[in-house]
């Protein structure tokens, strides 16, 4: 059995000055944005906001300067991320690129790819999507079937990706395709590619979520040609790259702050002098929140120290998403007000929005069951 | 963890692994004072981490106290070790000398009040403190009492009050002490870092660490059992439902350890009321869920006195209620959050 380590650490002293700067920026940028807007959290897509973030140097914070990065610490980046999420800033237009696609290219991309994409990501000008899931490949990611066949100068791609968030808004997609098929070795033969979303042979259609919103897409590839120089990493190295990519940010603040806007509305609702039941409810949620923040920070500190806290990161995501999923239930149990869509109080609207959003928290980025399987492996059970 | 703390952790783990045997625990539950264990703990300098070296202590921090207290919980150490650590801190923070031997603290219930009144050149102690941990076994009890409108810390010797013995679910002594103008050894105004509710507060802190340690044991023990116990021709740990349950236990344990560690760190910084409330709420919740999963994993054997699992689970069930259950602390925490208001929550969290 491996030991789970959650060592506490301190943020560097200059992190607090940065925090104040970010708060001032957010106060001006978000103004009096409605709570239900803020509740969209990292779902809000706003290219202008992302460009402003880039201008401030708050994207690509830890990357080398030669790629447009700012060579700041992972902890400073953590401060910026948690402030963005706590305020409900619309970070979606740069979130994926900053969190996953950029780091993937930094690690596995060619020099030409880095030069071409990273500075633009750092400026907040390039939005990315992730093409992983397929109609028959969800948690069983290694079973994916979309084929990339070698042709002169590149690859011809055929197949279908689903649940591709913001693919209709993104400029590029990091997609994982099958370049080699051997039924006995399904983890082999996967390869990652940079795919221009405007490519000929790609058809996108919206998948409307249960709340009526469009962020998912189905992306169909029909003889789409992807040039050789858009392959990321070696042929067949996709599985290792994908799992690395998924582990980058299992433990970030986005794994426990998704319902933070509702906790704030709950505190407003119960007022300065709440009764025992309301106070106990708030107190319990705040105890979970404060603890999760320390756990998440602890993983960030380990990452900064060059460690690979994969187990700890899975724990943070499991415990964190359980918490953010629980908040709408707890608010319902305490107040019993009707959740609403386009009427009612701020609390009712935020409740209505998050109640419909909450099921996704323990699905995206690896389901709860998959994460618990990873944790169980750490316990020596598999 | 710094190097010294790693060494400390190794020392306590080795000591408790060697000495806190099933036989010792069973004897302690029958009322036998484990004197050899106490001597070993004291000789290794583990009882007074927060007392200066000049005064006979280890001159350490709450962070060191966390290592000792967590390990004591992990091994279900049947001694007032956590109590001695808190009691000696109360004394030394208030400028009083610390006697050797086991100590305890009183009163441990929020509604109990002890009072000091002047008598001649000294003080006399009055009032009743219910369910004091090791109230009869401890050589001295350290009391936080009211005296002439201020808070004082006093040291009373064993036998100063009338003792009504009782015990908690883990058969740890929980003795009611009734003082009636009882003589005391010494007293002083509470030090600047000792609030009127210090016993309640730091008692809750100590229990959080003990419970975090108890949960560490549950994860280790239940995972090991699941790999050894075979049913349907394979280890039960190979069934997904067992794996999922134990992953939940591991998550609660990680949260408990983090919350408790963070509260001890805050205690080193000074005002730890917020972090202690967070810890008692979070760890208490984990304790209940954790004990339940550990027992479910063990099946019937874990429900027997024969199996060691119950030494820890019965402690968790008692400890989570001692010095205020998570419900009590959640109300207190919720009121403080509500009073500051919604907009102050995030700045408050990030400033600590």
XYZ file of C-alpha atoms in Angstrom:
734
model
C 0.000 0.000 0.000
C 1.279 3.431 -0.929
C 1.011 6.231 1.577
C -1.160 9.171 0.728
C 0.711 12.321 1.613
C -0.905 15.668 2.125
C 1.877 17.813 3.517
C 0.882 21.360 4.239
C 2.904 24.111 2.708
C 2.945 27.862 2.563
C 2.276 30.024 -0.449
C 5.267 32.242 -1.228
C 5.089 35.746 0.304
C 4.736 37.474 -3.069
C 1.648 35.382 -3.824
C -0.470 37.681 -1.679
C 0.514 40.792 -3.645
C -0.442 38.926 -6.799
C -3.742 37.914 -5.205
C -4.586 41.544 -4.455
C -3.773 42.484 -8.047
C -6.014 39.716 -9.412
C -8.882 40.712 -7.126
C -8.685 44.317 -8.230
C -8.690 43.210 -11.868
C -11.698 40.960 -11.303
C -13.577 43.635 -9.407
C -13.257 45.944 -12.398
C -13.836 43.312 -15.083
C -16.796 41.520 -13.544
C -18.395 44.517 -11.863
C -21.804 43.528 -10.652
C -22.163 40.394 -12.770
C -25.216 38.447 -11.646
C -24.584 35.492 -9.331
C -26.039 33.093 -11.901
C -23.457 34.309 -14.435
C -20.697 33.737 -11.915
C -22.093 30.279 -11.231
C -21.006 29.278 -14.759
C -17.510 29.227 -13.303
C -15.067 27.710 -15.786
C -17.937 27.219 -18.244
C -18.077 30.895 -19.272
C -16.490 31.549 -22.696
C -15.309 35.098 -23.365
C -12.409 35.673 -25.761
C -12.017 39.312 -24.807
C -11.661 38.393 -21.160
C -9.069 35.761 -22.047
C -7.074 38.304 -24.067
C -7.033 40.616 -21.077
C -5.819 37.749 -18.920
C -3.080 37.097 -21.459
C -2.067 40.759 -21.459
C -1.782 40.592 -17.691
C 0.510 37.592 -17.929
C -1.951 35.306 -16.197
C -2.031 32.612 -18.843
C 0.963 30.319 -19.403
C 2.334 31.607 -16.134
C 4.779 28.767 -15.546
C 5.966 28.254 -19.121
C 9.393 29.308 -20.414
C 9.620 32.893 -21.606
C 10.842 31.798 -25.014
C 7.367 30.364 -25.627
C 5.540 33.416 -24.372
C 5.325 32.144 -20.814
C 6.209 34.034 -17.678
C 8.352 31.585 -15.710
C 6.416 32.115 -12.522
C 5.816 29.406 -9.964
C 2.994 26.873 -10.015
C 1.872 28.367 -6.719
C 1.476 31.830 -8.186
C -0.535 30.232 -10.957
C -2.618 28.483 -8.310
C -3.437 31.817 -6.696
C -4.623 33.250 -10.016
C -6.748 30.167 -10.770
C -8.452 30.039 -7.412
C -9.218 33.767 -7.493
C -10.707 33.411 -10.996
C -12.917 30.525 -9.938
C -13.986 32.010 -6.618
C -15.093 35.133 -8.471
C -16.804 33.149 -11.223
C -14.736 34.669 -14.040
C -15.432 33.442 -17.628
C -12.161 31.604 -18.158
C -13.284 28.949 -20.607
C -11.717 30.478 -23.738
C -8.207 29.878 -22.416
C -8.766 27.304 -19.660
C -8.151 24.099 -21.584
C -5.194 25.491 -23.517
C -3.572 26.841 -20.374
C -4.265 23.753 -18.314
C -3.846 20.840 -20.697
C -3.038 21.543 -24.342
C -0.145 23.934 -23.704
C 1.563 21.745 -21.098
C 1.094 18.763 -23.435
C 2.868 20.597 -26.271
C 5.574 21.785 -23.902
C 6.267 18.226 -22.928
C 5.700 16.268 -26.117
C 5.343 18.771 -28.962
C 7.935 19.599 -31.620
C 9.872 22.832 -31.438
C 7.904 24.143 -34.427
C 4.602 23.313 -32.713
C 5.712 25.072 -29.542
C 6.787 28.157 -31.460
C 3.572 28.253 -33.402
C 1.014 27.631 -30.672
C 2.351 28.461 -27.237
C 2.859 32.233 -27.613
C -0.650 32.610 -29.041
C -2.111 30.556 -26.175
C -0.201 32.725 -23.728
C -1.758 35.838 -25.264
C -5.195 34.329 -24.723
C -5.847 34.168 -28.466
C -6.165 30.447 -29.034
C -8.961 28.355 -27.618
C -8.555 24.591 -27.445
C -10.899 21.641 -27.132
C -10.129 18.046 -26.254
C -11.166 15.214 -28.533
C -11.065 12.072 -26.475
C -14.444 10.403 -25.905
C -16.242 8.557 -28.666
C -19.730 7.062 -28.889
C -18.408 3.682 -27.730
C -15.451 4.904 -25.680
C -16.140 6.761 -22.468
C -14.391 5.536 -19.361
C -12.849 2.772 -21.469
C -10.747 5.299 -23.263
C -8.293 2.788 -24.675
C -11.055 1.319 -26.807
C -11.338 4.358 -29.026
C -11.651 3.699 -32.725
C -11.386 6.887 -34.754
C -8.721 5.962 -37.306
C -5.823 8.044 -38.534
C -4.286 6.286 -41.515
C -0.962 7.304 -42.888
C -1.184 8.918 -46.329
C 1.301 11.026 -48.234
C 2.320 14.010 -46.065
C 0.121 13.138 -43.145
C -2.937 11.209 -41.977
C -6.473 10.618 -43.180
C -8.927 10.593 -40.284
C -12.302 8.855 -40.066
C -14.521 8.471 -37.046
C -16.550 10.338 -34.453
C -15.758 12.202 -31.244
C -18.460 13.123 -28.739
C -18.882 15.318 -25.670
C -16.257 17.596 -27.156
C -16.790 20.680 -25.031
C -16.575 23.992 -26.849
C -15.306 22.396 -30.058
C -17.665 24.758 -31.924
C -15.909 27.740 -30.351
C -12.352 26.460 -30.221
C -9.615 27.087 -32.775
C -7.875 23.778 -32.285
C -8.500 20.416 -30.773
C -6.015 17.997 -29.275
C -7.483 14.737 -30.510
C -6.464 11.174 -29.857
C -6.812 8.804 -32.777
C -5.955 5.213 -33.448
C -2.995 4.823 -35.800
C -2.555 1.126 -35.270
C -5.056 -1.561 -34.423
C -4.223 -4.698 -32.456
C -7.216 -6.048 -30.473
C -4.876 -7.672 -27.941
C -3.021 -4.421 -27.201
C -5.631 -1.698 -27.198
C -3.494 0.720 -25.142
C -0.996 0.733 -27.952
C -1.522 2.328 -31.305
C -3.032 5.575 -30.028
C -1.593 8.880 -31.227
C -2.363 12.502 -30.462
C -2.841 15.240 -33.024
C -3.343 18.952 -33.213
C -6.483 19.386 -35.274
C -7.608 22.669 -36.792
C -11.335 22.796 -36.111
C -11.946 24.455 -39.509
C -10.420 21.533 -41.366
C -12.210 20.170 -44.407
C -13.856 16.850 -43.615
C -14.932 17.819 -40.116
C -18.619 18.215 -39.369
C -19.749 19.457 -35.995
C -23.179 19.207 -34.528
C -24.327 20.387 -31.150
C -25.264 18.033 -28.342
C -27.651 19.952 -26.131
C -27.268 19.298 -22.435
C -30.186 18.596 -20.085
C -30.477 22.291 -19.268
C -30.786 23.216 -22.941
C -27.276 24.616 -23.251
C -24.817 23.989 -26.056
C -21.270 23.245 -25.009
C -20.945 19.602 -26.046
C -20.476 18.656 -29.651
C -20.353 15.643 -31.853
C -17.395 15.944 -34.205
C -17.444 13.694 -37.264
C -14.279 13.146 -39.284
C -14.771 12.042 -42.891
C -11.496 11.679 -44.740
C -10.152 14.726 -42.928
C -6.499 15.300 -43.731
C -4.183 16.087 -40.836
C -0.650 17.027 -41.884
C 2.268 15.070 -40.486
C 3.650 18.086 -38.609
C 0.476 18.257 -36.526
C 1.139 14.944 -34.827
C 1.986 15.405 -31.158
C 4.634 13.000 -29.952
C 5.501 9.666 -31.447
C 3.039 7.396 -33.157
C 1.655 5.022 -30.545
C 2.623 7.183 -27.564
C -0.920 8.524 -27.191
C -2.006 6.501 -24.193
C 0.902 7.613 -22.056
C 0.444 11.202 -23.191
C -3.294 11.165 -22.536
C -2.911 9.806 -19.025
C -0.218 12.382 -18.295
C -2.489 15.079 -19.653
C -5.396 13.965 -17.500
C -3.224 13.951 -14.409
C -2.073 17.546 -14.963
C -5.072 19.014 -13.267
C -7.082 16.554 -11.274
C -6.481 18.474 -8.113
C -6.930 22.094 -9.112
C -9.412 24.498 -7.523
C -11.896 23.750 -10.322
C -12.465 20.396 -8.614
C -14.100 21.856 -5.543
C -15.219 25.395 -6.384
C -17.849 24.669 -9.056
C -20.728 25.320 -6.630
C -19.029 28.074 -4.647
C -21.490 30.666 -5.986
C -24.335 28.749 -4.359
C -22.576 28.588 -1.002
C -22.246 32.377 -1.120
C -25.961 32.782 -1.905
C -26.782 30.424 0.948
C -24.756 32.527 3.377
C -26.504 35.679 2.141
C -29.866 33.958 2.524
C -29.384 32.803 6.118
C -28.274 36.283 7.156
C -26.020 37.563 9.914
C -27.773 35.754 12.725
C -28.856 32.347 11.474
C -30.732 29.749 13.495
C -28.982 26.634 14.676
C -29.901 24.437 11.737
C -28.881 27.002 9.120
C -25.664 27.862 10.952
C -24.781 24.179 11.264
C -25.362 23.656 7.560
C -23.158 26.597 6.605
C -20.502 25.557 9.110
C -20.322 22.026 7.779
C -19.955 23.196 4.181
C -17.277 25.730 5.115
C -15.357 23.038 6.998
C -15.359 20.894 3.834
C -14.371 23.845 1.672
C -11.507 24.997 3.903
C -10.151 21.453 4.081
C -10.379 20.872 0.342
C -8.513 24.080 -0.334
C -5.643 22.884 1.846
C -5.655 19.459 0.164
C -5.640 20.998 -3.292
C -2.877 23.428 -2.297
C -0.894 20.554 -0.888
C -0.939 18.807 -4.266
C 0.033 22.059 -5.989
C 3.013 22.332 -3.663
C 4.067 18.765 -4.459
C 3.755 19.463 -8.186
C 5.870 22.596 -7.738
C 8.483 20.467 -5.962
C 8.649 18.204 -9.001
C 6.844 15.263 -7.435
C 4.101 13.208 -9.103
C 1.222 13.148 -6.622
C -1.117 11.231 -8.916
C -2.910 9.398 -6.119
C -3.355 12.510 -4.044
C -4.685 14.335 -7.079
C -7.286 11.600 -7.630
C -8.304 11.888 -3.981
C -8.761 15.646 -4.260
C -10.929 15.258 -7.333
C -13.084 12.547 -5.761
C -13.586 14.356 -2.465
C -13.852 17.757 -4.168
C -16.460 16.825 -6.753
C -18.489 15.036 -4.090
C -18.499 18.311 -2.153
C -19.449 20.569 -5.044
C -22.133 18.116 -6.050
C -23.530 18.014 -2.536
C -24.073 21.758 -2.146
C -27.300 21.994 -4.212
C -28.681 19.008 -2.270
C -27.811 20.556 1.073
C -29.321 23.908 0.101
C -32.462 22.157 -1.059
C -32.706 20.199 2.191
C -32.269 23.319 4.308
C -34.355 25.878 2.437
C -36.678 23.867 0.222
C -37.080 26.788 -2.179
C -37.910 26.039 -5.785
C -34.973 26.079 -8.152
C -35.688 28.413 -11.070
C -34.356 29.221 -14.532
C -35.397 32.736 -15.430
C -37.240 34.127 -12.456
C -36.930 34.113 -8.708
C -34.146 35.239 -6.410
C -30.440 35.021 -7.138
C -30.314 32.028 -4.835
C -33.102 30.263 -6.704
C -31.466 30.877 -10.064
C -28.050 29.767 -8.932
C -29.648 26.704 -7.361
C -31.537 25.996 -10.582
C -28.411 26.329 -12.676
C -26.140 24.234 -10.443
C -28.685 21.532 -9.740
C -28.778 20.832 -13.462
C -25.029 21.185 -13.847
C -23.991 19.105 -10.837
C -24.283 15.610 -12.394
C -21.408 16.504 -14.723
C -18.991 17.293 -11.869
C -18.238 13.651 -11.167
C -18.155 12.692 -14.860
C -15.821 15.189 -16.526
C -12.097 14.487 -16.478
C -12.559 10.880 -15.309
C -15.641 9.531 -13.599
C -15.877 9.057 -9.866
C -15.715 5.284 -10.377
C -12.536 5.506 -12.446
C -10.908 7.800 -9.869
C -11.830 5.499 -7.027
C -10.334 2.644 -8.997
C -7.088 4.628 -9.207
C -7.227 5.247 -5.452
C -7.923 1.566 -4.787
C -4.847 0.682 -6.831
C -2.882 2.965 -4.560
C -4.275 1.074 -1.594
C -2.885 -2.134 -3.046
C -6.254 -3.616 -3.959
C -5.660 -3.986 -7.689
C 7.761 17.259 7.018
C 11.098 18.532 8.237
C 13.846 16.136 9.225
C 13.408 16.452 12.985
C 9.719 15.758 12.648
C 10.390 12.697 10.515
C 12.686 11.391 13.242
C 10.031 12.133 15.855
C 7.463 10.300 13.773
C 9.741 7.264 13.481
C 10.389 7.266 17.223
C 6.729 7.343 18.233
C 5.705 4.816 15.609
C 8.374 2.367 16.729
C 7.602 2.886 20.407
C 3.848 2.431 20.039
C 4.179 -0.488 17.628
C 6.407 -2.285 20.120
C 4.582 -1.487 23.327
C 0.897 -0.951 22.595
C -0.002 -4.584 22.176
C -3.419 -6.149 22.167
C -2.705 -7.541 25.639
C -1.792 -4.090 26.926
C -4.970 -2.591 25.473
C -7.099 -5.337 26.970
C -5.493 -4.870 30.384
C -5.987 -1.107 30.184
C -9.647 -1.649 29.397
C -9.940 -3.657 32.594
C -8.688 -0.626 34.502
C -4.982 -1.396 34.694
C -2.717 1.649 34.411
C -0.043 0.876 31.768
C 2.803 2.202 33.827
C 5.612 0.762 31.712
C 4.167 2.394 28.604
C 3.832 5.728 30.384
C 7.435 5.549 31.614
C 8.666 4.804 28.101
C 6.661 7.657 26.609
C 7.910 10.081 29.243
C 11.527 8.919 28.982
C 11.411 9.460 25.235
C 10.399 13.066 25.861
C 7.019 12.753 24.117
C 4.764 14.107 26.864
C 5.836 17.758 26.890
C 6.454 18.865 23.289
C 5.290 22.424 23.985
C 7.164 23.034 27.218
C 10.511 24.804 26.936
C 13.675 22.783 27.420
C 14.591 24.993 30.382
C 11.414 23.784 32.064
C 12.001 20.135 31.277
C 10.088 19.893 28.016
C 11.052 19.307 24.392
C 10.812 22.970 23.384
C 8.888 22.055 20.253
C 5.809 23.208 18.383
C 2.181 22.259 17.912
C 3.414 20.685 14.685
C 5.481 18.275 16.781
C 2.526 17.720 19.105
C 0.499 16.750 16.031
C 2.936 13.995 15.129
C 2.759 12.506 18.632
C -0.993 12.885 19.052
C -1.832 11.480 15.625
C 0.375 8.459 16.261
C -1.246 7.992 19.672
C -4.613 7.833 17.934
C -3.330 5.462 15.274
C -2.175 3.013 17.967
C -5.099 3.609 20.360
C -2.575 4.472 23.090
C -4.465 4.037 26.389
C -2.854 7.012 28.131
C -3.791 10.663 28.734
C -1.028 11.661 26.348
C -3.038 14.218 24.375
C -4.374 15.563 27.665
C -0.865 15.854 29.129
C 0.321 17.747 26.056
C -2.533 20.261 26.300
C -2.319 20.536 30.103
C 1.418 21.169 30.107
C 0.990 23.814 27.416
C -1.655 25.581 29.523
C 0.709 25.597 32.492
C 3.767 26.748 30.642
C 1.848 29.431 28.684
C 0.752 30.799 32.050
C 4.242 30.758 33.507
C 3.734 27.757 35.773
C 6.076 24.835 36.295
C 5.039 21.479 34.855
C 5.094 18.480 37.195
C 6.199 15.128 35.850
C 3.720 12.313 35.409
C 0.410 12.131 33.578
C -1.778 15.249 33.501
C -5.324 15.923 32.493
C -7.495 18.991 31.902
C -10.825 20.252 33.231
C -13.550 21.180 32.713
C -14.138 19.391 29.414
C -17.818 20.243 29.065
C -18.768 23.718 27.911
C -21.521 24.020 30.499
C -19.241 23.159 33.443
C -17.524 26.027 35.247
C -14.861 25.796 37.912
C -14.124 28.747 40.192
C -11.138 29.830 42.225
C -11.654 31.843 45.399
C -9.019 33.401 47.613
C -8.446 31.719 50.932
C -5.716 33.050 53.150
C -2.620 33.470 51.011
C -3.749 31.005 48.355
C -6.673 29.822 46.257
C -9.391 27.235 46.709
C -11.110 25.453 43.830
C -14.857 24.753 43.614
C -17.247 23.298 41.089
C -17.903 20.076 39.231
C -16.220 18.927 36.034
C -18.004 16.008 34.395
C -16.272 13.160 32.563
C -12.681 14.337 32.871
C -10.356 12.039 30.865
C -8.255 9.959 33.242
C -9.504 12.175 36.077
C -8.543 9.579 38.668
C -5.376 8.222 37.060
C -3.668 11.508 36.243
C -1.255 12.791 38.849
C -2.504 16.339 38.425
C -5.407 18.099 36.784
C -4.878 21.440 35.061
C -7.896 23.629 35.399
C -8.949 26.749 33.532
C -11.143 28.554 36.044
C -12.850 31.838 36.704
C -11.450 33.908 39.532
C -12.561 37.398 40.416
C -13.731 38.124 36.886
C -10.641 36.879 35.104
C -9.396 33.593 33.716
C -6.816 31.636 35.677
C -4.926 28.412 35.172
C -4.559 26.229 38.255
C -2.864 22.971 39.072
C -4.630 20.568 41.427
C -3.153 17.319 42.687
C -4.862 13.941 42.317
C -7.383 13.541 45.095
C -8.105 17.258 45.508
C -11.655 16.615 44.391
C -14.191 13.893 44.946
C -14.031 11.354 42.119
C -16.955 9.551 40.509
C -15.436 7.090 38.061
C -16.934 6.406 34.667
C -15.616 5.523 31.217
C -16.227 6.136 27.520
C -17.029 3.548 24.834
C -13.341 2.635 24.579
C -13.184 2.008 28.335
C -10.968 5.037 28.727
C -11.590 6.601 32.159
C -13.925 9.580 32.120
C -14.212 10.567 35.772
C -16.345 13.308 37.219
C -14.386 15.545 39.609
C -16.247 17.562 42.250
C -14.194 20.231 43.988
C -15.478 21.846 47.178
C -13.105 24.586 48.261
C -10.314 22.173 47.422
C -6.684 23.162 47.937
C -4.555 23.535 44.836
C -0.843 23.320 44.143
C -0.488 26.583 42.297
C -2.354 29.055 40.116
C -1.639 32.008 37.835
C -3.545 34.295 35.498
C -4.048 32.563 32.164
C -1.303 33.451 29.699
C -2.114 35.838 26.830
C -2.581 32.937 24.417
C -4.883 31.025 26.773
C -8.523 32.040 26.275
C -11.289 31.207 28.764
C -12.383 28.316 26.500
C -8.845 26.999 26.029
C -9.547 23.506 27.351
C -12.550 23.132 25.073
C -10.673 24.525 22.083
C -7.371 22.713 22.449
C -9.115 19.568 23.634
C -11.001 19.572 20.338
C -7.703 20.146 18.546
C -6.094 17.157 20.262
C -9.057 14.877 19.528
C -8.926 15.887 15.851
C -5.366 14.626 15.612
C -6.139 11.429 17.504
C -9.086 10.727 15.215
C -6.981 11.477 12.125
C -4.518 8.893 13.420
C -7.310 6.426 14.088
C -8.517 6.853 10.514
C -4.977 6.216 9.224
C -5.146 2.903 11.039
C -8.539 2.060 9.543
C -7.345 2.617 5.960
C -4.249 0.513 6.493
C -6.023 -2.247 8.379
C -9.051 -2.470 6.084
C -6.932 -2.445 2.917
C -4.742 -5.191 4.301
C -7.713 -7.261 5.385
C -9.295 -6.900 1.946
C -6.200 -8.321 0.281
C -6.014 -11.270 2.716
C -9.622 -12.304 3.149
C -10.802 -14.517 0.308
C -14.384 -15.199 -0.720
C -15.778 -16.564 -3.981
C -12.264 -17.771 -4.689
C -10.477 -14.408 -4.613
C -9.480 -11.622 -2.248
C -12.516 -9.487 -1.421
C -10.419 -6.440 -2.324
C -10.625 -7.490 -5.956
C -14.353 -6.718 -5.966
C -15.083 -3.247 -7.261
C -17.620 -2.478 -4.577
C -15.007 -3.069 -1.862
C -12.486 -1.009 -3.805
C -14.930 1.861 -4.144
C -15.784 1.788 -0.435
C -12.162 1.788 0.617
C -11.431 4.655 -1.775
C -14.143 6.639 0.015
C -12.530 5.779 3.338
C -9.163 6.916 1.981
C -10.688 10.215 0.846
C -12.196 10.956 4.238
C -8.945 9.974 5.914
C -6.949 12.302 3.695
C -9.369 15.139 4.444
C -9.208 14.411 8.169
C -5.415 14.374 8.244
C -5.241 17.626 6.305
C -7.833 19.404 8.443
C -6.138 18.337 11.663
C -2.638 19.217 10.452
C -3.870 22.617 9.340
C -5.390 23.301 12.765
C -2.113 22.453 14.500
C -0.263 24.733 12.118
C -2.703 27.514 12.941
C -2.116 26.869 16.647
C 1.578 27.542 16.058
C 0.660 30.845 14.444
C -1.633 31.938 17.271
C -5.377 32.282 16.762
C -6.562 28.857 15.640
C -10.265 28.999 16.546
C -11.415 28.868 12.915
C -9.120 26.005 11.913
C -9.915 24.016 15.052
C -13.639 24.289 14.356
C -13.019 23.224 10.745
C -10.966 20.258 11.940
C -13.402 19.010 14.571
C -16.267 19.183 12.046
C -14.404 17.591 9.151
C -12.570 14.929 11.144
C -15.662 14.057 13.175
C -17.633 13.430 9.999
C -14.825 11.320 8.578
C -14.650 9.298 11.808
C -18.258 8.154 11.599
C -18.136 7.283 7.912
C -14.693 5.713 8.234
C -15.623 3.458 11.139
C -18.680 2.312 9.238
C -16.730 1.401 6.080
C -13.951 -0.321 8.034
C -16.458 -2.502 9.851
C -18.392 -3.304 6.696
C -15.160 -4.410 5.040
C -14.210 -6.669 7.946
C -17.549 -8.416 8.199
C -18.374 -10.317 11.356
C -14.784 -10.781 12.570
C -14.381 -6.998 12.935
C -17.412 -6.959 15.192
C -15.704 -9.195 17.756
C -13.654 -8.168 20.759
C -11.072 -10.640 19.507
C -10.214 -8.439 16.522
C -8.193 -5.263 17.172
C -10.273 -3.090 14.835
C -12.671 -2.159 17.612
C -9.965 -0.579 19.772
C -9.890 2.222 17.235
C -13.515 2.384 16.110
C -14.844 2.624 19.680
C -12.405 5.448 20.312
C -13.559 7.266 17.183
C -17.184 7.012 18.296
C -16.323 8.560 21.665
C -13.681 11.057 20.586
C -15.871 12.659 17.923
C -18.360 13.608 20.660
C -15.773 14.750 23.206
C -14.924 18.468 23.395
C -17.963 19.112 21.209
C -19.358 16.969 18.406
C -19.182 18.074 14.810
C -22.748 19.404 15.005
C -21.865 21.755 17.847
C -18.729 22.999 16.137
C -20.517 23.380 12.796
C -23.046 25.738 14.392
C -20.247 27.763 15.955
C -18.332 27.863 12.687
C -21.465 28.693 10.672
C -22.330 31.578 12.981
C -18.869 33.079 12.659
C -19.050 32.784 8.870
C -22.558 34.279 8.737
C -21.557 37.157 10.968
C -18.678 38.104 8.688
C -21.007 37.794 5.686
C -20.828 36.035 2.317
C -18.408 38.482 0.716
C -15.886 37.987 3.512
C -15.756 34.190 3.198
C -13.211 33.883 0.425
C -10.881 36.638 1.687
C -11.054 35.053 5.135
C -10.189 31.584 3.818
C -7.275 32.763 1.723
C -5.857 35.017 4.438
C -5.323 32.081 6.790
